[in-house]
PDB file of C-alpha atoms in Angstrom:
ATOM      1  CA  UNK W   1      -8.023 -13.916   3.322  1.00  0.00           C
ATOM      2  CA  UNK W   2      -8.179 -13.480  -0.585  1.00  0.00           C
ATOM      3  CA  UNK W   3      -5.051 -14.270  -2.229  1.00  0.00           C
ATOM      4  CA  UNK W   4      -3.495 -12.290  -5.189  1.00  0.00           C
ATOM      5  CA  UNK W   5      -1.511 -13.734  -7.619  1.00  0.00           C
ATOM      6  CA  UNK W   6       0.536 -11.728 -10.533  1.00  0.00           C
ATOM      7  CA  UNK W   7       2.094 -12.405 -12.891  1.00  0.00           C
ATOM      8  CA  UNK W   8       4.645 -12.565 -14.501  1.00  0.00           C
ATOM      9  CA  UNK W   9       7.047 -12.194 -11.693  1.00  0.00           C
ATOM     10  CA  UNK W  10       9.558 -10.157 -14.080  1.00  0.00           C
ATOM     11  CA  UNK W  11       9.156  -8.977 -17.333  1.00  0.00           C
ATOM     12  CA  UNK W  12      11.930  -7.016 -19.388  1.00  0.00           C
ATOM     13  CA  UNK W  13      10.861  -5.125 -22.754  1.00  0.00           C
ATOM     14  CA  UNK W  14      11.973  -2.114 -24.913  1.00  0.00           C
ATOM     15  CA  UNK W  15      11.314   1.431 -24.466  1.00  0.00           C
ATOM     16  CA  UNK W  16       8.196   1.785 -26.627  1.00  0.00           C
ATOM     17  CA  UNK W  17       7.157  -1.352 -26.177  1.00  0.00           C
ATOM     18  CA  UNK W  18       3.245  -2.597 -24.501  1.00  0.00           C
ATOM     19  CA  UNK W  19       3.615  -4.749 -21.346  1.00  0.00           C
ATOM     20  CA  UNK W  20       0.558  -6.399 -19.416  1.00  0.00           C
ATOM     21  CA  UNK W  21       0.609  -8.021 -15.960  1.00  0.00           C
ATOM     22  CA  UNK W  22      -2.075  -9.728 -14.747  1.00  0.00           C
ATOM     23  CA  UNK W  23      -3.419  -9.858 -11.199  1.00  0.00           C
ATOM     24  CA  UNK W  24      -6.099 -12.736  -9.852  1.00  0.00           C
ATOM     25  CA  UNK W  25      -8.257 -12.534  -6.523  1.00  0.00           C
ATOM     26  CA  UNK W  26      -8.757 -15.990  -4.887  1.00  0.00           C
ATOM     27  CA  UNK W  27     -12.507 -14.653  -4.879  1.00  0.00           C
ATOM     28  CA  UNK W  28     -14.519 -12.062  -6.430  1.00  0.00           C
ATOM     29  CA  UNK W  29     -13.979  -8.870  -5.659  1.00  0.00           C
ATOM     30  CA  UNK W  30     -15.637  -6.325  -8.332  1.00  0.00           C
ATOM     31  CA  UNK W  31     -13.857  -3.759  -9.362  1.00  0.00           C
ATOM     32  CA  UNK W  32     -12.175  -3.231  -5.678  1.00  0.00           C
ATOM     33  CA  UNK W  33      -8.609  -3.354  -7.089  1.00  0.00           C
ATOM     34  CA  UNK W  34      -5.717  -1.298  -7.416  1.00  0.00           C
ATOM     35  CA  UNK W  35      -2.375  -0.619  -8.761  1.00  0.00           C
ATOM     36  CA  UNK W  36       0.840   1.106  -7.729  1.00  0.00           C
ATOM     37  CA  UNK W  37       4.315   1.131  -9.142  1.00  0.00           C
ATOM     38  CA  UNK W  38       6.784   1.056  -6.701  1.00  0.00           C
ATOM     39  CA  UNK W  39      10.809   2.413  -8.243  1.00  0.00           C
ATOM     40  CA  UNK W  40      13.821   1.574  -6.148  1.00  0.00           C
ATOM     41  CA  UNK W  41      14.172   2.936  -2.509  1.00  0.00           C
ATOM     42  CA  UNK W  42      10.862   4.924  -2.783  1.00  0.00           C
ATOM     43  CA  UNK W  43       7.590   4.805  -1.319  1.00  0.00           C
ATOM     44  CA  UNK W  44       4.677   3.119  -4.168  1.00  0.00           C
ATOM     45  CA  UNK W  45       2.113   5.502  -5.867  1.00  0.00           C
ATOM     46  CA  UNK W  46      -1.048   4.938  -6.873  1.00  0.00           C
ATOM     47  CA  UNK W  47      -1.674   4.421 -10.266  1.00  0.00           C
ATOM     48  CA  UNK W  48      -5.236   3.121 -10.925  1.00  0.00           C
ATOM     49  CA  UNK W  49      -7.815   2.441  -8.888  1.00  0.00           C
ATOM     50  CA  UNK W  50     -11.175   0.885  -9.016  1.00  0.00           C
ATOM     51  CA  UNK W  51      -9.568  -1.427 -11.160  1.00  0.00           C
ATOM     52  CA  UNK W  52      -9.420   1.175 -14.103  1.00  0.00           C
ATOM     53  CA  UNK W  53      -9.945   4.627 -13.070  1.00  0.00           C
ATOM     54  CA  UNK W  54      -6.141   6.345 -13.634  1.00  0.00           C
ATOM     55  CA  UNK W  55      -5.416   8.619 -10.315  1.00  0.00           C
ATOM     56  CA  UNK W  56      -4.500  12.476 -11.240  1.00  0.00           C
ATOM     57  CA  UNK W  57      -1.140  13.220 -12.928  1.00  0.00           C
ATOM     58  CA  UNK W  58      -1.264   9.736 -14.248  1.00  0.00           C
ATOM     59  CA  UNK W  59       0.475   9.143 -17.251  1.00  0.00           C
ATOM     60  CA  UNK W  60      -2.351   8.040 -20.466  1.00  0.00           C
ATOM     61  CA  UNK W  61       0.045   5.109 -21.322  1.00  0.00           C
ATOM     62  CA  UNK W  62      -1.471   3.243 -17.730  1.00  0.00           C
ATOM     63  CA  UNK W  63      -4.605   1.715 -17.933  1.00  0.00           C
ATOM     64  CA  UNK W  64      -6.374  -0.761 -15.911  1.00  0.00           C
ATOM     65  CA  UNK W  65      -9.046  -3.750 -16.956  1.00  0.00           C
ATOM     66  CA  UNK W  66     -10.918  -6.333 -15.486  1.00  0.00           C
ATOM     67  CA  UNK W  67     -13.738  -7.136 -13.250  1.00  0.00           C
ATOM     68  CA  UNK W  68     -14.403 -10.359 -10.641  1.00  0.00           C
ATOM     69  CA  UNK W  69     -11.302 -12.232 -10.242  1.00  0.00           C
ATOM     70  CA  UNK W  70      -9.019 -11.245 -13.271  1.00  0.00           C
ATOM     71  CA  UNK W  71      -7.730  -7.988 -13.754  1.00  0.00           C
ATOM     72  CA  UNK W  72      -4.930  -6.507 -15.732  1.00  0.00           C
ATOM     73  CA  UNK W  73      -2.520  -3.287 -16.034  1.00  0.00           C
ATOM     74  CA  UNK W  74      -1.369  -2.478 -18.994  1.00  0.00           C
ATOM     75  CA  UNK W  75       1.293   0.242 -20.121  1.00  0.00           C
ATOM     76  CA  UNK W  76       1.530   1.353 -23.285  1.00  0.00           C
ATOM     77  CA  UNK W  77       5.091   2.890 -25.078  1.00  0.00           C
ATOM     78  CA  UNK W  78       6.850   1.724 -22.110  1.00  0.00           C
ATOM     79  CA  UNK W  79       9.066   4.573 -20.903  1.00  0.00           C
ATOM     80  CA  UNK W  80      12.591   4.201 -19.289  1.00  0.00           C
ATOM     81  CA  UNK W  81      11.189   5.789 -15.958  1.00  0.00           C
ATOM     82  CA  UNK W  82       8.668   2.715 -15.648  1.00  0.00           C
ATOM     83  CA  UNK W  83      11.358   0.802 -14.654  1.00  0.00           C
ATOM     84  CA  UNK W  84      10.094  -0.526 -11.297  1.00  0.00           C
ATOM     85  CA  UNK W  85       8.012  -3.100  -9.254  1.00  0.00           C
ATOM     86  CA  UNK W  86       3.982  -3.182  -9.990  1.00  0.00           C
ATOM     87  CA  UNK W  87       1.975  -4.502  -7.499  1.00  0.00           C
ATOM     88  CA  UNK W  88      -1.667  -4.918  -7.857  1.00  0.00           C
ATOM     89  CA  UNK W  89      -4.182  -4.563  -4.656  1.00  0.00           C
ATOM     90  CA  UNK W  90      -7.678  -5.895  -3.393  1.00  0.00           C
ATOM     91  CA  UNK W  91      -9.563  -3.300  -1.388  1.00  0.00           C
ATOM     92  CA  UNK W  92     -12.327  -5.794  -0.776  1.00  0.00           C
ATOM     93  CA  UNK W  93     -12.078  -7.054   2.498  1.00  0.00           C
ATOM     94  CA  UNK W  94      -9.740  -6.488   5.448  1.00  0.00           C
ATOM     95  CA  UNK W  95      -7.351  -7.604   5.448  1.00  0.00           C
ATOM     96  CA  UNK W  96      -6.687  -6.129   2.798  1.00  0.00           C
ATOM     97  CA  UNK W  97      -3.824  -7.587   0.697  1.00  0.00           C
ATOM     98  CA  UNK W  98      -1.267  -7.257  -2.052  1.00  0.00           C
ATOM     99  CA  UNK W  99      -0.243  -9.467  -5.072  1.00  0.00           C
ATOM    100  CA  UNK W 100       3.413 -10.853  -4.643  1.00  0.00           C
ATOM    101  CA  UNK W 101       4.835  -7.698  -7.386  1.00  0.00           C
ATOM    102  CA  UNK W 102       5.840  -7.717 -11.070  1.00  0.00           C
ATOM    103  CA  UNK W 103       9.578  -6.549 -11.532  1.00  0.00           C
ATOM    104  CA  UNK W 104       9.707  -4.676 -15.030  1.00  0.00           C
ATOM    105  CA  UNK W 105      13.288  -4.116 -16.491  1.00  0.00           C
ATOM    106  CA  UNK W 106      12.907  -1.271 -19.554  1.00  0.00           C
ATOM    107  CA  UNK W 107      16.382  -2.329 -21.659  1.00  0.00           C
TER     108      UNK W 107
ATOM    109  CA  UNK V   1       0.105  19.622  -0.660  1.00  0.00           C
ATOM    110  CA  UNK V   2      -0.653  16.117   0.931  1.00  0.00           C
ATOM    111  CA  UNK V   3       2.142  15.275   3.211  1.00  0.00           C
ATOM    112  CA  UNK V   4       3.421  11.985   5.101  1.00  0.00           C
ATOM    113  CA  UNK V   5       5.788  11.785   7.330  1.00  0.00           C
ATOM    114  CA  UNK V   6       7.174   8.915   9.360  1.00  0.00           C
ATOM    115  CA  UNK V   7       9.303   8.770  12.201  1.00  0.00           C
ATOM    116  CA  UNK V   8       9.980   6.840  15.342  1.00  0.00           C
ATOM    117  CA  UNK V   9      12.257   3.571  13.388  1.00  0.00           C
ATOM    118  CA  UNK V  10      15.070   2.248  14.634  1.00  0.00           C
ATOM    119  CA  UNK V  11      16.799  -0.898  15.779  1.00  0.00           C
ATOM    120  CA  UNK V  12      14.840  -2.449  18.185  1.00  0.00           C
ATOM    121  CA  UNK V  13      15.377  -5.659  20.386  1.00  0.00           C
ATOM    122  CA  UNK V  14      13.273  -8.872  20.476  1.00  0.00           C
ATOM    123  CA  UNK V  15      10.483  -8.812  22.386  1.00  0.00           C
ATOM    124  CA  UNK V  16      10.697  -5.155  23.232  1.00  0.00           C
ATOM    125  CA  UNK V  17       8.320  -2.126  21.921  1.00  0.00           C
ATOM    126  CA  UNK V  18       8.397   0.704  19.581  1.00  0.00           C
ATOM    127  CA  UNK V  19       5.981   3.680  18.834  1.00  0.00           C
ATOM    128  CA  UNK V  20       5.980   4.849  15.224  1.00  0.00           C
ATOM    129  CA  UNK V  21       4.101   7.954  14.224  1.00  0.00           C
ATOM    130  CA  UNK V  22       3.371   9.916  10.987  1.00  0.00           C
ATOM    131  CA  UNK V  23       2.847  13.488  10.754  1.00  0.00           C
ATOM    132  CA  UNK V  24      -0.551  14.377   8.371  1.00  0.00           C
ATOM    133  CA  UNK V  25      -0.551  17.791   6.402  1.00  0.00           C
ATOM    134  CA  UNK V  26      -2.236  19.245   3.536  1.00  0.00           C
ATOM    135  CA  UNK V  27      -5.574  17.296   3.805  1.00  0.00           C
ATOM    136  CA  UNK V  28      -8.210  17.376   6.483  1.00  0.00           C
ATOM    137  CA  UNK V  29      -6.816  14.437   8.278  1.00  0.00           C
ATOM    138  CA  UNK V  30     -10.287  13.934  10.670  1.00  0.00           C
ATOM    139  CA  UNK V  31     -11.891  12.799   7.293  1.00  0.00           C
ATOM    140  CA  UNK V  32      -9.838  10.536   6.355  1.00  0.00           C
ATOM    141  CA  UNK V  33      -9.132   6.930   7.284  1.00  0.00           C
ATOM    142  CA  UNK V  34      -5.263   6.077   7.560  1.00  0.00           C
ATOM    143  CA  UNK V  35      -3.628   3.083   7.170  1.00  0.00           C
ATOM    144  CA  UNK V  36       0.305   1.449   7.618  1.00  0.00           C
ATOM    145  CA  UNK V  37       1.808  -0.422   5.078  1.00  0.00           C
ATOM    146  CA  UNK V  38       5.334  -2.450   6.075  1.00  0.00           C
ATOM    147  CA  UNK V  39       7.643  -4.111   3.245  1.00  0.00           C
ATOM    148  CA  UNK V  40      10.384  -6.454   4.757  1.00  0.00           C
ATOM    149  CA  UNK V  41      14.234  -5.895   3.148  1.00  0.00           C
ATOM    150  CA  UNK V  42      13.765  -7.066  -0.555  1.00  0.00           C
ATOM    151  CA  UNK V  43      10.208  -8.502  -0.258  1.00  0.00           C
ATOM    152  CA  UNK V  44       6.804  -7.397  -1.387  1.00  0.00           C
ATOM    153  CA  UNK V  45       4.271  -4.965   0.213  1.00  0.00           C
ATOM    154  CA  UNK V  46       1.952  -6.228   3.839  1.00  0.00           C
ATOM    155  CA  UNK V  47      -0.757  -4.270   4.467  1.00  0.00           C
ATOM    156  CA  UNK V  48      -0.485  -4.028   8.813  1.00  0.00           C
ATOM    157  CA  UNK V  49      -3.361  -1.806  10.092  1.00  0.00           C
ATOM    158  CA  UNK V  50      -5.958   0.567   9.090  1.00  0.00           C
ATOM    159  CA  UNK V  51      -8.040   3.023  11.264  1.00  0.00           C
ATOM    160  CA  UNK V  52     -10.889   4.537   9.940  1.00  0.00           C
ATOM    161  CA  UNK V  53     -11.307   8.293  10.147  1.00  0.00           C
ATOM    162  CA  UNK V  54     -13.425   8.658  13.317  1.00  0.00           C
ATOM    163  CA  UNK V  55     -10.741   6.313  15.280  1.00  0.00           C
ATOM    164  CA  UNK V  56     -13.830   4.459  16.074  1.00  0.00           C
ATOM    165  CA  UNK V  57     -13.066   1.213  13.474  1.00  0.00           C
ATOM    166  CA  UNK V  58      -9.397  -0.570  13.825  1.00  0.00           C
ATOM    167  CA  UNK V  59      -8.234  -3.714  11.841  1.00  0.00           C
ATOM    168  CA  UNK V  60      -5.207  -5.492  11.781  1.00  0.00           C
ATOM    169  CA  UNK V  61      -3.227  -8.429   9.672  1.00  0.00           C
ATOM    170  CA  UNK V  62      -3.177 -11.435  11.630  1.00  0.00           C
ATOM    171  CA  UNK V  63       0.552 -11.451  11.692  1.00  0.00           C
ATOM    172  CA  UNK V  64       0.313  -8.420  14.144  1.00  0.00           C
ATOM    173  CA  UNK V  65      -3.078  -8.812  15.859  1.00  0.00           C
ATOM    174  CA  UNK V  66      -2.551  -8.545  19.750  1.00  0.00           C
ATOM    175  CA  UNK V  67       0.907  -7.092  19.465  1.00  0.00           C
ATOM    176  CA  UNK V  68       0.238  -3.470  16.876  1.00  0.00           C
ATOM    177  CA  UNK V  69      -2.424  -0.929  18.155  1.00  0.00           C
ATOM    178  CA  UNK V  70      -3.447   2.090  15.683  1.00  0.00           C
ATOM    179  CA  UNK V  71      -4.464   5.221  16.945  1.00  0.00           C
ATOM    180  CA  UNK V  72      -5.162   8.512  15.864  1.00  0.00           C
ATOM    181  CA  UNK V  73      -5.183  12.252  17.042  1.00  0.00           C
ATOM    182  CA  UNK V  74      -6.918  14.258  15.208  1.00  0.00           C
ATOM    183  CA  UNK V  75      -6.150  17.386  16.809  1.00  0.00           C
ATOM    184  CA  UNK V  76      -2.539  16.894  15.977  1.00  0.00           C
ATOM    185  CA  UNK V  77      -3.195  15.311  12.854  1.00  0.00           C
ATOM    186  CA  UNK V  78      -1.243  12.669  14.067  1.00  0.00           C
ATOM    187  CA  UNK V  79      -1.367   8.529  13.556  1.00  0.00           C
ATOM    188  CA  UNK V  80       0.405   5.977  15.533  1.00  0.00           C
ATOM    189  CA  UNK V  81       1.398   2.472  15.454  1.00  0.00           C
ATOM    190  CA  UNK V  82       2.170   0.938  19.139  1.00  0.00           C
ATOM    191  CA  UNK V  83       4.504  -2.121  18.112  1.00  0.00           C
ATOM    192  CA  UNK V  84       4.851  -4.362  21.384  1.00  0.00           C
ATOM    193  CA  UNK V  85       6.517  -7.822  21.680  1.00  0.00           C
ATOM    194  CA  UNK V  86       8.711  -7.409  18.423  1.00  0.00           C
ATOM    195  CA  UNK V  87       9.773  -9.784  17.081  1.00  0.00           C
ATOM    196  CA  UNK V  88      12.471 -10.634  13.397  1.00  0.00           C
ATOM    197  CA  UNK V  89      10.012 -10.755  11.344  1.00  0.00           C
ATOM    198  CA  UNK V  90       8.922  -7.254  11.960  1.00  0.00           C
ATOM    199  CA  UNK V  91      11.464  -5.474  10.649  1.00  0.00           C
ATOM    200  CA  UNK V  92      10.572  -3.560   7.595  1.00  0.00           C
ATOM    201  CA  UNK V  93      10.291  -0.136   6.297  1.00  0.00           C
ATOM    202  CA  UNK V  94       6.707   1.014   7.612  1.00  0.00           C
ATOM    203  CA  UNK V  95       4.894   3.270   5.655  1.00  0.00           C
ATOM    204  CA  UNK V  96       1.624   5.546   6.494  1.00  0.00           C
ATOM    205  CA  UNK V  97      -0.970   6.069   3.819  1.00  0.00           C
ATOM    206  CA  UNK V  98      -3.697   7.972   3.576  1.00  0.00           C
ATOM    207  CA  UNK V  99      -6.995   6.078   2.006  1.00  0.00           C
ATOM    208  CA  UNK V 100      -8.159   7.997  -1.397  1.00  0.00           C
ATOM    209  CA  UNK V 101     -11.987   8.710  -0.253  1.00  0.00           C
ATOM    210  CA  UNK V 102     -13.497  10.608   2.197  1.00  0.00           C
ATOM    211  CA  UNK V 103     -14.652   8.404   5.449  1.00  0.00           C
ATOM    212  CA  UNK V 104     -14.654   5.610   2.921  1.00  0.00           C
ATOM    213  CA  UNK V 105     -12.300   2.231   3.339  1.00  0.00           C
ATOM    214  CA  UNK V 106     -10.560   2.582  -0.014  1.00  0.00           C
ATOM    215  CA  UNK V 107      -7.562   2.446  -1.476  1.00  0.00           C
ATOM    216  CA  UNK V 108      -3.939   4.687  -0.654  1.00  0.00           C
ATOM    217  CA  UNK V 109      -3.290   7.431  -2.838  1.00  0.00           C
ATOM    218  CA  UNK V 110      -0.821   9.256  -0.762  1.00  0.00           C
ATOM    219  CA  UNK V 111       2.208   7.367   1.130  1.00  0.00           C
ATOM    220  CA  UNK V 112       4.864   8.397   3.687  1.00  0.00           C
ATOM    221  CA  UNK V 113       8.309   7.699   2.701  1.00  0.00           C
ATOM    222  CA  UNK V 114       9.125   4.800   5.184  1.00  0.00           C
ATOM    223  CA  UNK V 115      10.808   4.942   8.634  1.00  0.00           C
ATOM    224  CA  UNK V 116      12.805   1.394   8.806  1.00  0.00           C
ATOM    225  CA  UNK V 117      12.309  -0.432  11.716  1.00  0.00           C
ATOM    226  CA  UNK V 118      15.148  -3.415  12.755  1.00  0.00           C
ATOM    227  CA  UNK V 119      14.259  -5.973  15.295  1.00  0.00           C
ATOM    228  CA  UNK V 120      17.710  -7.433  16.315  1.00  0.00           C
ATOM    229  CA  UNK V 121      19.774  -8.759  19.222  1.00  0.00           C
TER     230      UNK V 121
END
């Protein structure tokens, strides 16, 4: 199975502020990634995919990088309502699997 | 719009079964493959099963190989997971998604909103 890794495992940062998390495949995996925020008590959604193409209705301050085995999400002017879990995505091969999830506290 | 929804959760005893289902709308489900997605109490997202739009192409995480069957029907735009021999490690809130691309094995961009299953004594 590949294995995902992110990091960090929480991050806390100002509204307005840039925040990256990383993501790393155990093997390559081309652009075959995704990411999805996840807030409390709801279901995730889809925020990039192909490892940088933004899904409709996404806000411009997501964007997605990377290629192989490193990838990374960055948002930009961090916003209060981004307060949630990230969690990156392989889409490789079955099965298919997630990274462990990146808690981000806006203060 | 694209719709999801779950039911069929509940509380559940060890080694006994459970049928979840999740109701498509808004899309043209027989194009689509469809996937469940479970996320244990506080923990991080498992991806469980995925079934690819013809029903013809069924995978499965190891941790539920044998015991989970996926199934579709299209003419109810309906998907299933058949959970048998359940065991504590299978409770979660299970989650449908639909995969973003036409009879393509891609990524979710739509998700139900969870129907918790409880596997307890």
């Amino acid at each position: 199975d590949i294995q995902m890794t992110q990091s960090p495992s929480s991050e806390s940062a100002s509204v307005g502020d840039r925040v990256t998390i990383t993501c790393r495949a155990s093997q390559d995996i081309s652009t075959r990634l995704a990411w999805f925020r996840q807030k409390p008590g709801k279901a995730p959604e889809l925020l990039i995919f192909d490892a940088f193409y933004s899904q409709s209705g996404v806000p411009s301050r997501f964007s997605g990088s990377g290629y192989g085995t490193d990838f990374a999400l960055t948002i930009n002017s961090l916003q209060p309502e981004d307060s949630a879990t990230y969690y990156c995505q392989q889409a490789k091969t079955f099965p298919w699997t997630f990274g462990q999830g990146t808690k981000v506290e806006v203060k | 719009q694209v719709q999801l929804v779950e039911s069929g959760g509940g509380v559940v005893q060890p080694g006994r079964s459970l049928r979840l289902s999740c109701a498509a709308s808004g899309f043209t489900f027989s194009m689509y493959g469809m996937q469940w997605v479970r996320q244990a109490p506080g923990k991080g997202l498992e991806w469980v099963a995925v079934i690819s739009y013809d029903g013809g192409v069924q995978y499965y995480a190891d941790s539920v190989k044998g015991r989970f069957t996926i199934s579709r029907d299209s003419s109810k735009s309906t998907l299933s997971l058949q959970m048998n021999s359940l065991r504590g490690d299978d409770t979660a809130v299970y989650y449908c998604a639909k995969e973003k691309t036409p009879k393509t094995a891609t990524t979710f961009d739509y998700w139900g909103q969870g129907t918790l299953v409880t596997v307890s004594s």
